[in-house]
mmCIF file of C-alpha atoms in Angstrom:
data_model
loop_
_atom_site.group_PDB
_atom_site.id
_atom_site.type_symbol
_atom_site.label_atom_id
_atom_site.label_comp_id
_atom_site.label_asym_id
_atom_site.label_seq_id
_atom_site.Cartn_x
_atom_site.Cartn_y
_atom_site.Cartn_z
ATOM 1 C CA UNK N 285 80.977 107.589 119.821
ATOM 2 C CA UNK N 286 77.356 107.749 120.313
ATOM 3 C CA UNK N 287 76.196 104.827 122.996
ATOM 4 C CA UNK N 288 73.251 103.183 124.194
ATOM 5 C CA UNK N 289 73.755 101.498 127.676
ATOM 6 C CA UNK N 290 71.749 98.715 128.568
ATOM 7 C CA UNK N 291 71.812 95.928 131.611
ATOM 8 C CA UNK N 292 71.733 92.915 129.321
ATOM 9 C CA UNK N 293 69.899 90.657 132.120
ATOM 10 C CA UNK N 294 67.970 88.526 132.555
ATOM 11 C CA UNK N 295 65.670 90.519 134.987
ATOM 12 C CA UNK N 296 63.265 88.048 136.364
ATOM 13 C CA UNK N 297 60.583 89.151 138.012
ATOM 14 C CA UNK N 298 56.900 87.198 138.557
ATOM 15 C CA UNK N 299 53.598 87.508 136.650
ATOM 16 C CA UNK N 300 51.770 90.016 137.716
ATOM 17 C CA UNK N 301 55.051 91.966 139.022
ATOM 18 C CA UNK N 302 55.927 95.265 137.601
ATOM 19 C CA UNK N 303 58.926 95.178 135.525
ATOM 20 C CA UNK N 304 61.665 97.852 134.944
ATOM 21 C CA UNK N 305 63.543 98.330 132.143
ATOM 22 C CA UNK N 306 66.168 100.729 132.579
ATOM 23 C CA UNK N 307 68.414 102.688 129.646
ATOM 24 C CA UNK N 308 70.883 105.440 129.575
ATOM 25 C CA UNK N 309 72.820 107.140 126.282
ATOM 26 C CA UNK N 310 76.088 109.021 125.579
ATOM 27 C CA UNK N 311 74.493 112.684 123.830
ATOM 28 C CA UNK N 312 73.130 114.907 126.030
ATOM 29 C CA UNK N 313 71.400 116.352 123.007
ATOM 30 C CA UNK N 314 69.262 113.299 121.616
ATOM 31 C CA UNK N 315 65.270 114.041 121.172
ATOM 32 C CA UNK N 316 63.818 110.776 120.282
ATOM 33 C CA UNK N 317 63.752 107.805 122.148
ATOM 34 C CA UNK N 318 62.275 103.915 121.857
ATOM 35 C CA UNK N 319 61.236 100.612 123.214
ATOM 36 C CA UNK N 320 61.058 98.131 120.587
ATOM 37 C CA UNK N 321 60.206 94.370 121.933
ATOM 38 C CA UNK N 322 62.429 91.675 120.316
ATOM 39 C CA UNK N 323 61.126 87.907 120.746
ATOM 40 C CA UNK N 324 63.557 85.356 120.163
ATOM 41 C CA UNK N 325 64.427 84.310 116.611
ATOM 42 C CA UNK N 326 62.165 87.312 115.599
ATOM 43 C CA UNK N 327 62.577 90.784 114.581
ATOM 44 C CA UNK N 328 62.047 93.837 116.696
ATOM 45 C CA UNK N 329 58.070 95.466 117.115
ATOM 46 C CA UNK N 330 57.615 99.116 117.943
ATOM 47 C CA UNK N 331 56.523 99.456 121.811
ATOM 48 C CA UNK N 332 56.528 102.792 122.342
ATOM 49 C CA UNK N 333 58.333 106.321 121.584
ATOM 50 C CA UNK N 334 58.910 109.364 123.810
ATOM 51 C CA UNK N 335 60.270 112.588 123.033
ATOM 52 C CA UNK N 336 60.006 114.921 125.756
ATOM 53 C CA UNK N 337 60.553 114.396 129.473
ATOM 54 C CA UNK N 338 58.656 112.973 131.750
ATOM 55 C CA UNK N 339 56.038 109.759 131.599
ATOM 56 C CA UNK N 340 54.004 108.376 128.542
ATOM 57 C CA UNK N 341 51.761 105.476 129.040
ATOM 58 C CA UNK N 342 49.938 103.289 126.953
ATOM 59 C CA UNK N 343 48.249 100.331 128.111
ATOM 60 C CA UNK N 344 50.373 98.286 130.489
ATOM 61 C CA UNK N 345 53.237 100.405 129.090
ATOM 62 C CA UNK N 346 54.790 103.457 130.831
ATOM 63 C CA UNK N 347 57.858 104.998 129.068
ATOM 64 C CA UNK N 348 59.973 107.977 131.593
ATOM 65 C CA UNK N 349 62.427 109.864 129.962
ATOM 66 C CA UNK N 350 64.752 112.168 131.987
ATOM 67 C CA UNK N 351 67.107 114.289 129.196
ATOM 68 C CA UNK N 352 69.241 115.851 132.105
ATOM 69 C CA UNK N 353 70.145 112.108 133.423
ATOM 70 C CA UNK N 354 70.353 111.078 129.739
ATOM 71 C CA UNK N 355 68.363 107.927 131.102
ATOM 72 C CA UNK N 356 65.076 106.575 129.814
ATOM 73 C CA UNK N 357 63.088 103.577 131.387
ATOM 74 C CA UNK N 358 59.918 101.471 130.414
ATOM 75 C CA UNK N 359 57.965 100.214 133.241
ATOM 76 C CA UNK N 360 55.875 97.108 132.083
ATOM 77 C CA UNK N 361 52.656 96.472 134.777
ATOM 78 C CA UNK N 362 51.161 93.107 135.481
ATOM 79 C CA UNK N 363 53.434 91.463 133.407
ATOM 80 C CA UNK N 364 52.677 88.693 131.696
ATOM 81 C CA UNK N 365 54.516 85.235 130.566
ATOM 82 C CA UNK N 366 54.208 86.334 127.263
ATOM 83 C CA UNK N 367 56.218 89.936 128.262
ATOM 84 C CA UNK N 368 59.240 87.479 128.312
ATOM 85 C CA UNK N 369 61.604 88.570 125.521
ATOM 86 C CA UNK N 370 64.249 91.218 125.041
ATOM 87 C CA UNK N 371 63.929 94.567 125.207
ATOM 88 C CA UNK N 372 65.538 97.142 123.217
ATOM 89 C CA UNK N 373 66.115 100.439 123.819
ATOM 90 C CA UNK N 374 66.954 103.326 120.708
ATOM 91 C CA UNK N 375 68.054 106.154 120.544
ATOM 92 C CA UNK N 376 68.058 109.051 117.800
ATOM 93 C CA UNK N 377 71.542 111.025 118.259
ATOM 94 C CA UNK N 378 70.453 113.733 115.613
ATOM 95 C CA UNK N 379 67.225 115.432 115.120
ATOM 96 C CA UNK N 380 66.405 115.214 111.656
ATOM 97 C CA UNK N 381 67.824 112.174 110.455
ATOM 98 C CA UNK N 382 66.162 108.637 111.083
ATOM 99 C CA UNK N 383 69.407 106.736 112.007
ATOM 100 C CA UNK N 384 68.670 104.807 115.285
ATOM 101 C CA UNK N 385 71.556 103.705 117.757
ATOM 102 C CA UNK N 386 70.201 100.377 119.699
ATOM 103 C CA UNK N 387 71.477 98.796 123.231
ATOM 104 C CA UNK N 388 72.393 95.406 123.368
ATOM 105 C CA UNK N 389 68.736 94.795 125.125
ATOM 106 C CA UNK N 390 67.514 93.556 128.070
ATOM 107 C CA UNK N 391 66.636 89.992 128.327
ATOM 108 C CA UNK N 392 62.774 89.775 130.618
ATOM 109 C CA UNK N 393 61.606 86.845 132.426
ATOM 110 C CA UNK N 394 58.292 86.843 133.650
ATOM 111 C CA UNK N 395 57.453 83.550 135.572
ATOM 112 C CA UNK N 396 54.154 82.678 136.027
ATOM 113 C CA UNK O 40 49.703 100.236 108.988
ATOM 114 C CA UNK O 41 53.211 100.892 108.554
ATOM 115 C CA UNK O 42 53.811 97.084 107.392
ATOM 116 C CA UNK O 43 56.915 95.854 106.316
ATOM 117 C CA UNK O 44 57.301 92.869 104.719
ATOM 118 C CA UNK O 45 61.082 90.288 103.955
ATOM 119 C CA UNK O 46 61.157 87.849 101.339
ATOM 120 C CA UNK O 47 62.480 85.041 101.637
ATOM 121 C CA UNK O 48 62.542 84.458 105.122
ATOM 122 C CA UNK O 49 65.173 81.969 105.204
ATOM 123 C CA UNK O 50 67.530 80.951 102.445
ATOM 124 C CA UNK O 51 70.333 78.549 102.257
ATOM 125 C CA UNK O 52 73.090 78.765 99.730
ATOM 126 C CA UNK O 53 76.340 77.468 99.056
ATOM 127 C CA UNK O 54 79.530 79.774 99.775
ATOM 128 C CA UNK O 55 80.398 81.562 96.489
ATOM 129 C CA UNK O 56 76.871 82.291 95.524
ATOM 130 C CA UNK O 57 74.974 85.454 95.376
ATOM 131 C CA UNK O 58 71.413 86.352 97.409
ATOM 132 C CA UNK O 59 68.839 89.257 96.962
ATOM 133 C CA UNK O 60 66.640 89.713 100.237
ATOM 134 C CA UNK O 61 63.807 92.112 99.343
ATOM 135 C CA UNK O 62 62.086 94.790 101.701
ATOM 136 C CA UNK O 63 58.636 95.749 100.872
ATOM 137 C CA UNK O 64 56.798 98.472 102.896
ATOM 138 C CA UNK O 65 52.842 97.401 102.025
ATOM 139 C CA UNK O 66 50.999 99.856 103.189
ATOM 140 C CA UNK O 67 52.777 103.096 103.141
ATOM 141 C CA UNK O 68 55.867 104.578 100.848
ATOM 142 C CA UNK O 69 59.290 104.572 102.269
ATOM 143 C CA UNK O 70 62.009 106.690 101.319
ATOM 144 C CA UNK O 71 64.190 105.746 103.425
ATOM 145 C CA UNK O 72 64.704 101.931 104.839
ATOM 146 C CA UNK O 73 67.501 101.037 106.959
ATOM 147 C CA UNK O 74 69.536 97.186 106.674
ATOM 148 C CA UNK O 75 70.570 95.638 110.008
ATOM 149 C CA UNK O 76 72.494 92.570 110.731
ATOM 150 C CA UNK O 77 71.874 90.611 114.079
ATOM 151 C CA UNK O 78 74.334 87.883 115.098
ATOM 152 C CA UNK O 79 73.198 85.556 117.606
ATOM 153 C CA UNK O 80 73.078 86.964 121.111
ATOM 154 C CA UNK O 81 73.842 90.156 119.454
ATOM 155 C CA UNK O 82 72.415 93.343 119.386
ATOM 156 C CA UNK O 83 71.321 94.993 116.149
ATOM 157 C CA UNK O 84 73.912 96.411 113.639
ATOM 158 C CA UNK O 85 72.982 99.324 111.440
ATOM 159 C CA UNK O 86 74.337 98.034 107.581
ATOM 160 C CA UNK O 87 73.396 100.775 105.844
ATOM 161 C CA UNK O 88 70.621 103.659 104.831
ATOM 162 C CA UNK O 89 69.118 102.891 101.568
ATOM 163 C CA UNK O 90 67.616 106.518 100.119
ATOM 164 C CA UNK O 91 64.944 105.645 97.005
ATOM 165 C CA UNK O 92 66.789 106.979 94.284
ATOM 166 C CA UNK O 93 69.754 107.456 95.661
ATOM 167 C CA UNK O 94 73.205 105.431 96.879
ATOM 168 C CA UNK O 95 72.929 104.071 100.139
ATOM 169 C CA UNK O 96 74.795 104.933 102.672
ATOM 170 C CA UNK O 97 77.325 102.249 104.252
ATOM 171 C CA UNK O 98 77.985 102.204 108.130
ATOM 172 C CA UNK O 99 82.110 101.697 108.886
ATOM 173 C CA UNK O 100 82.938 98.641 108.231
ATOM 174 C CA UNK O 101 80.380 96.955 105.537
ATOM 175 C CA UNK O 102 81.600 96.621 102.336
ATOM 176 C CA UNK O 103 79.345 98.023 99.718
ATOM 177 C CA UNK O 104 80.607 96.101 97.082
ATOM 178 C CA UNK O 105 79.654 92.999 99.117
ATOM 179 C CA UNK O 106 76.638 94.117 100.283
ATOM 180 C CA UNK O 107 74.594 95.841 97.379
ATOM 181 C CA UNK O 108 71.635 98.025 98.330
ATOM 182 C CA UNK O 109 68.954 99.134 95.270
ATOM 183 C CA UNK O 110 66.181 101.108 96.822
ATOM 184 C CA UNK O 111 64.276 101.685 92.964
ATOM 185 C CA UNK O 112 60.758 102.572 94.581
ATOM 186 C CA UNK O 113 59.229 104.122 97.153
ATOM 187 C CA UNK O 114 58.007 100.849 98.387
ATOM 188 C CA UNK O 115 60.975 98.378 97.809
ATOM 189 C CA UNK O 116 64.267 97.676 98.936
ATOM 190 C CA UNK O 117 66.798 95.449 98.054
ATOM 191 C CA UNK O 118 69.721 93.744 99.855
ATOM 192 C CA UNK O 119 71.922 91.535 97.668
ATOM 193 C CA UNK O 120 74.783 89.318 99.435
ATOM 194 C CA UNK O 121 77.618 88.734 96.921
ATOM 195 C CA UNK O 122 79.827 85.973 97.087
ATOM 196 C CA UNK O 123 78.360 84.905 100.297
ATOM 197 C CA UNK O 124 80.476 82.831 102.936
ATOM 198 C CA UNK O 125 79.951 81.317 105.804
ATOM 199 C CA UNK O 126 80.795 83.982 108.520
ATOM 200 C CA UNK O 127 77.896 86.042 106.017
ATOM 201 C CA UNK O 128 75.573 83.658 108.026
ATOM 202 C CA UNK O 129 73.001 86.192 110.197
ATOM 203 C CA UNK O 130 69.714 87.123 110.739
ATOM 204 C CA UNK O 131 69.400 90.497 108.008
ATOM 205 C CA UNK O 132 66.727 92.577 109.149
ATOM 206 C CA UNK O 133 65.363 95.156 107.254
ATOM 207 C CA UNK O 134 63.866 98.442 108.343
ATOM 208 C CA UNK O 135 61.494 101.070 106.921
ATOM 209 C CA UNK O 136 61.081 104.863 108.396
ATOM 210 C CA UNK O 137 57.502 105.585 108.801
ATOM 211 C CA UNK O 138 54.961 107.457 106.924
ATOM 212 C CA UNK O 139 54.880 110.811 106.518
ATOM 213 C CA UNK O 140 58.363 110.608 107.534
ATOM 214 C CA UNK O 141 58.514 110.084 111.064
ATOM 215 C CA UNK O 142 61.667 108.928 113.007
ATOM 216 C CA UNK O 143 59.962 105.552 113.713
ATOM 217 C CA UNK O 144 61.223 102.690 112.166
ATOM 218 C CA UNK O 145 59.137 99.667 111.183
ATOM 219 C CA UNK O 146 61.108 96.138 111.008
ATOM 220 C CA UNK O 147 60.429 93.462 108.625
ATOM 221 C CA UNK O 148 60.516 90.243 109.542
ATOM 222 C CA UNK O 149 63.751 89.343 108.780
ATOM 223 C CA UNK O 150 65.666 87.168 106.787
ATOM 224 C CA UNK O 151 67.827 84.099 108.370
ATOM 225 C CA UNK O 152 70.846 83.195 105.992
ATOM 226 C CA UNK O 153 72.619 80.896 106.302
ATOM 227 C CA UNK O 154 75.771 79.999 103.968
ATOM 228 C CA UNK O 155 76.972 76.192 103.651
#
């Protein structure tokens, strides 16, 4: 059974505070990996991907994937009020195929 | 780009009755878009892979002849409760697998049902 692990929360943390989001998954063999952000009573919005190890950034954004600790994390700088929402974390368990296998999330509170 | 678009957005029926939630990817073709169901509190739950031109493909556990997928074009999907009842009640979110074929998925906005 393929698994995503994620600490369901909430992490608080203040404005302006960098966050960490933290994720780990079952195959040692998975290549693609994603942040999607999920606002309440909304659907999920593409963040970020990352496919090799090592860090990606993008904006405020900084994705770290480590394949050999099956564990991938998204940092989120000077977060904001409006960061609060819940994070999910996907994972593709075969290369090739599109199927995605998503945590239960991460709920963020950013206080201002 | 890479737009995908639900319609309706919410619906409210009466237990017994049918409902067709459509997926539209608007700016890009899709061949394959994904169906996910979220409870609330829940995480999201893969339905089932709808191929254009093909039978989708059902996750364990979803019924497909409750649940009827019709993915006719490269830009639509189709989701059709049948004989909805109450526990059908979630938030059915569409997904669409990105141009050119990447491994990204795009999410509509989602449908909320809810079954009286």
């Amino acid at each position: 059974q393929k698994e995503v692990e994620q600490n369901s929360g909430p992490l608080s943390v203040p404005e302006g505070a960098i966050a960490s989001l933290n994720c780990t998954y079952s195959d040692r063999v998975s290549q693609s990996f994603f942040w999607y952000r999920q606002y309440s009573g909304k659907s999920p919005e593409l963040i970020m991907s990352i496919y090799s190890n090592g860090d990606k950034e993008d904006g405020r954004f900084t994705a770290q994937l480590n394949k050999a600790s099956q564990y991938v994390s998204l940092l989120i700088r000077d977060s904001q009020p409006s960061d609060s929402a819940t994070y999910l974390c996907a994972v593709n368990f075969r290369s090739g195929y599109s199927t995605l296998t998503f945590g239960k999330g991460t709920m963020l509170l950013v206080s201002p | 780009g890479a737009v995908v678009s639900q319609h309706p957005s919410w619906v409210i029926c009466k237990s017994g009755t049918s409902v067709k939630i459509e997926c539209r990817s608007l700016d890009f073709q899709a061949t394959t878009m994904f169906w996910y169901r979220q409870f609330p509190k829940q995480s999201l739950m893969l339905m089932a892979t709808s191929n254009e031109g093909s039978k989708a493909t059902y996750e364990q556990g979803v019924e497909k002849d409750k649940f009827l997928i019709n993915h006719a074009s490269l830009t639509l999907s189709t989701l059709t409760v049948t004989s909805a009842h109450p526990e059908d009640s979630s938030f059915y979110i569409c997904s669409a697998r990105g141009p050119r074929g990447g491994e990204t998925q795009y999410f509509g906005p989602g449908t909320r049902l809810l079954v009286l």
